[in-house]
Amino acid sequence: MSIYQNVLVCVTKQKTCERLIKAASKLKAENGNLRVLHVAKNSWNILDNSRESEALDYLFKVSKEHNADMTMLRADNISKTIADFAKNNGIDLVVLGQSNNEQENKFYKRLCTLLKDEISVEVIS
């Protein structure tokens, strides 16, 4: 298992993403940085959905427990936004959750293409 200096965890609006934050915290160097990112599409209204906003609040607290900053962004092109964020913040590992959803697998491939082997991507099951 490799150890990384700057790790970015991508989370959705589900409390189960806590496992991604915990796993990513083990992949960063002792003095490394952990960042958590949630990108919502511009058309999504997360604040009107109490369960989703509660989940994001929970993930914010979990992030703090692992000394990670959590950022929320809005964009229509989520994979490009994540890639740009990673490149602009010196990230050397992006952590994603595993999915059996074909659309999400296409997302993974798009993200890897955008990162052009400059930044590692690890999928956590």
mmCIF file of C-alpha atoms in Angstrom:
data_model
loop_
_atom_site.group_PDB
_atom_site.id
_atom_site.type_symbol
_atom_site.label_atom_id
_atom_site.label_comp_id
_atom_site.label_asym_id
_atom_site.label_seq_id
_atom_site.Cartn_x
_atom_site.Cartn_y
_atom_site.Cartn_z
ATOM 1 C CA MET A 1 0.000 0.000 0.000
ATOM 2 C CA SER A 2 1.385 3.368 -1.006
ATOM 3 C CA ILE A 3 1.380 6.412 1.241
ATOM 4 C CA TYR A 4 0.440 9.759 -0.294
ATOM 5 C CA GLN A 5 1.100 13.346 0.771
ATOM 6 C CA ASN A 6 -2.137 14.946 -0.469
ATOM 7 C CA VAL A 7 -5.248 12.773 -0.589
ATOM 8 C CA LEU A 8 -8.658 13.817 -1.905
ATOM 9 C CA VAL A 9 -11.779 11.834 -0.995
ATOM 10 C CA CYS A 10 -14.832 12.301 -3.205
ATOM 11 C CA VAL A 11 -18.105 11.803 -1.348
ATOM 12 C CA THR A 12 -21.746 11.704 -2.323
ATOM 13 C CA LYS A 13 -24.667 12.783 -0.164
ATOM 14 C CA GLN A 14 -24.744 9.508 1.787
ATOM 15 C CA LYS A 15 -23.571 8.832 5.330
ATOM 16 C CA THR A 16 -21.984 5.586 4.141
ATOM 17 C CA CYS A 17 -19.218 7.676 2.545
ATOM 18 C CA GLU A 18 -17.751 7.798 6.042
ATOM 19 C CA ARG A 19 -15.928 4.559 5.135
ATOM 20 C CA LEU A 20 -14.155 6.384 2.290
ATOM 21 C CA ILE A 21 -12.901 9.116 4.606
ATOM 22 C CA LYS A 22 -11.634 6.537 7.104
ATOM 23 C CA ALA A 23 -9.923 4.475 4.395
ATOM 24 C CA ALA A 24 -8.333 7.542 2.800
ATOM 25 C CA SER A 25 -6.968 8.744 6.133
ATOM 26 C CA LYS A 26 -4.930 5.531 6.281
ATOM 27 C CA LEU A 27 -3.472 6.182 2.814
ATOM 28 C CA LYS A 28 -1.998 9.589 3.613
ATOM 29 C CA ALA A 29 1.422 10.205 5.069
ATOM 30 C CA GLU A 30 1.606 11.030 8.774
ATOM 31 C CA ASN A 31 2.174 14.702 7.986
ATOM 32 C CA GLY A 32 0.048 14.571 4.824
ATOM 33 C CA ASN A 33 -3.152 16.400 3.998
ATOM 34 C CA LEU A 34 -6.612 14.931 3.640
ATOM 35 C CA ARG A 35 -9.295 16.791 1.694
ATOM 36 C CA VAL A 36 -12.940 15.773 1.268
ATOM 37 C CA LEU A 37 -14.925 16.995 -1.721
ATOM 38 C CA HIS A 38 -18.607 16.869 -2.592
ATOM 39 C CA VAL A 39 -19.646 18.194 -5.989
ATOM 40 C CA ALA A 40 -23.361 18.798 -6.523
ATOM 41 C CA LYS A 41 -24.882 19.474 -9.903
ATOM 42 C CA ASN A 42 -26.221 22.998 -10.283
ATOM 43 C CA SER A 43 -29.754 21.627 -10.640
ATOM 44 C CA TRP A 44 -29.634 19.664 -7.363
ATOM 45 C CA ASN A 45 -31.300 21.315 -4.389
ATOM 46 C CA ILE A 46 -29.636 19.573 -1.464
ATOM 47 C CA LEU A 47 -30.701 22.009 1.215
ATOM 48 C CA ASP A 48 -34.387 21.236 0.699
ATOM 49 C CA ASN A 49 -33.792 17.546 1.340
ATOM 50 C CA SER A 50 -33.287 17.122 5.079
ATOM 51 C CA ARG A 51 -31.854 13.602 4.794
ATOM 52 C CA GLU A 52 -29.221 14.692 2.264
ATOM 53 C CA SER A 53 -28.264 17.830 4.164
ATOM 54 C CA GLU A 54 -28.074 15.775 7.379
ATOM 55 C CA ALA A 55 -25.771 13.284 5.628
ATOM 56 C CA LEU A 56 -23.484 16.060 4.372
ATOM 57 C CA ASP A 57 -23.387 17.601 7.847
ATOM 58 C CA TYR A 58 -22.454 14.184 9.239
ATOM 59 C CA LEU A 59 -19.669 13.798 6.650
ATOM 60 C CA PHE A 60 -18.415 17.281 7.541
ATOM 61 C CA LYS A 61 -18.099 16.154 11.189
ATOM 62 C CA VAL A 62 -16.363 12.908 10.191
ATOM 63 C CA SER A 63 -13.967 14.953 8.050
ATOM 64 C CA LYS A 64 -13.073 17.130 11.030
ATOM 65 C CA GLU A 65 -12.469 14.002 13.166
ATOM 66 C CA HIS A 66 -9.857 12.969 10.594
ATOM 67 C CA ASN A 67 -8.320 16.465 10.368
ATOM 68 C CA ALA A 68 -9.670 16.922 6.858
ATOM 69 C CA ASP A 69 -11.145 19.998 5.229
ATOM 70 C CA MET A 70 -14.440 19.374 3.447
ATOM 71 C CA THR A 71 -15.321 21.422 0.388
ATOM 72 C CA MET A 72 -18.662 21.558 -1.394
ATOM 73 C CA LEU A 73 -18.795 22.788 -4.976
ATOM 74 C CA ARG A 74 -21.522 23.154 -7.597
ATOM 75 C CA ALA A 75 -20.903 22.241 -11.219
ATOM 76 C CA ASP A 76 -22.587 20.518 -14.114
ATOM 77 C CA ASN A 77 -19.463 18.583 -15.096
ATOM 78 C CA ILE A 78 -18.598 16.713 -11.910
ATOM 79 C CA SER A 79 -15.631 14.714 -13.227
ATOM 80 C CA LYS A 80 -13.952 17.823 -14.689
ATOM 81 C CA THR A 81 -14.572 19.744 -11.459
ATOM 82 C CA ILE A 82 -12.952 16.981 -9.401
ATOM 83 C CA ALA A 83 -9.985 16.760 -11.792
ATOM 84 C CA ASP A 84 -9.485 20.537 -11.741
ATOM 85 C CA PHE A 85 -9.754 20.629 -7.937
ATOM 86 C CA ALA A 86 -7.190 17.826 -7.636
ATOM 87 C CA LYS A 87 -4.733 19.495 -10.014
ATOM 88 C CA ASN A 88 -5.156 22.943 -8.435
ATOM 89 C CA ASN A 89 -4.608 21.591 -4.914
ATOM 90 C CA GLY A 90 -1.547 19.385 -5.480
ATOM 91 C CA ILE A 91 -3.457 16.160 -4.875
ATOM 92 C CA ASP A 92 -1.542 12.952 -5.573
ATOM 93 C CA LEU A 93 -4.351 10.457 -4.813
ATOM 94 C CA VAL A 94 -8.100 10.654 -5.446
ATOM 95 C CA VAL A 95 -10.242 8.173 -3.508
ATOM 96 C CA LEU A 96 -13.659 7.111 -4.808
ATOM 97 C CA GLY A 97 -16.274 4.625 -3.679
ATOM 98 C CA GLN A 98 -16.940 1.514 -5.730
ATOM 99 C CA SER A 99 -20.171 1.280 -7.670
ATOM 100 C CA ASN A 100 -21.896 -1.359 -9.746
ATOM 101 C CA ASN A 101 -23.745 1.398 -11.601
ATOM 102 C CA GLU A 102 -22.679 1.601 -15.251
ATOM 103 C CA GLN A 103 -23.009 5.421 -15.313
ATOM 104 C CA GLU A 104 -20.714 5.738 -12.314
ATOM 105 C CA ASN A 105 -18.191 3.410 -13.948
ATOM 106 C CA LYS A 106 -18.196 5.745 -16.957
ATOM 107 C CA PHE A 107 -17.593 8.606 -14.504
ATOM 108 C CA TYR A 108 -14.531 6.773 -13.162
ATOM 109 C CA LYS A 109 -13.135 6.319 -16.675
ATOM 110 C CA ARG A 110 -13.746 9.998 -17.539
ATOM 111 C CA LEU A 111 -12.021 11.100 -14.337
ATOM 112 C CA CYS A 112 -8.993 8.884 -15.012
ATOM 113 C CA THR A 113 -8.776 10.292 -18.542
ATOM 114 C CA LEU A 114 -8.878 13.859 -17.208
ATOM 115 C CA LEU A 115 -6.183 13.122 -14.625
ATOM 116 C CA LYS A 116 -3.941 11.657 -17.379
ATOM 117 C CA ASP A 117 -1.988 9.353 -15.064
ATOM 118 C CA GLU A 118 -0.652 12.457 -13.257
ATOM 119 C CA ILE A 119 -2.754 11.693 -10.179
ATOM 120 C CA SER A 120 -3.507 8.212 -8.845
ATOM 121 C CA VAL A 121 -7.095 7.067 -8.369
ATOM 122 C CA GLU A 122 -8.075 4.387 -5.862
ATOM 123 C CA VAL A 123 -11.517 2.827 -5.634
ATOM 124 C CA ILE A 124 -12.622 1.651 -2.188
ATOM 125 C CA SER A 125 -15.253 -1.084 -1.951
#
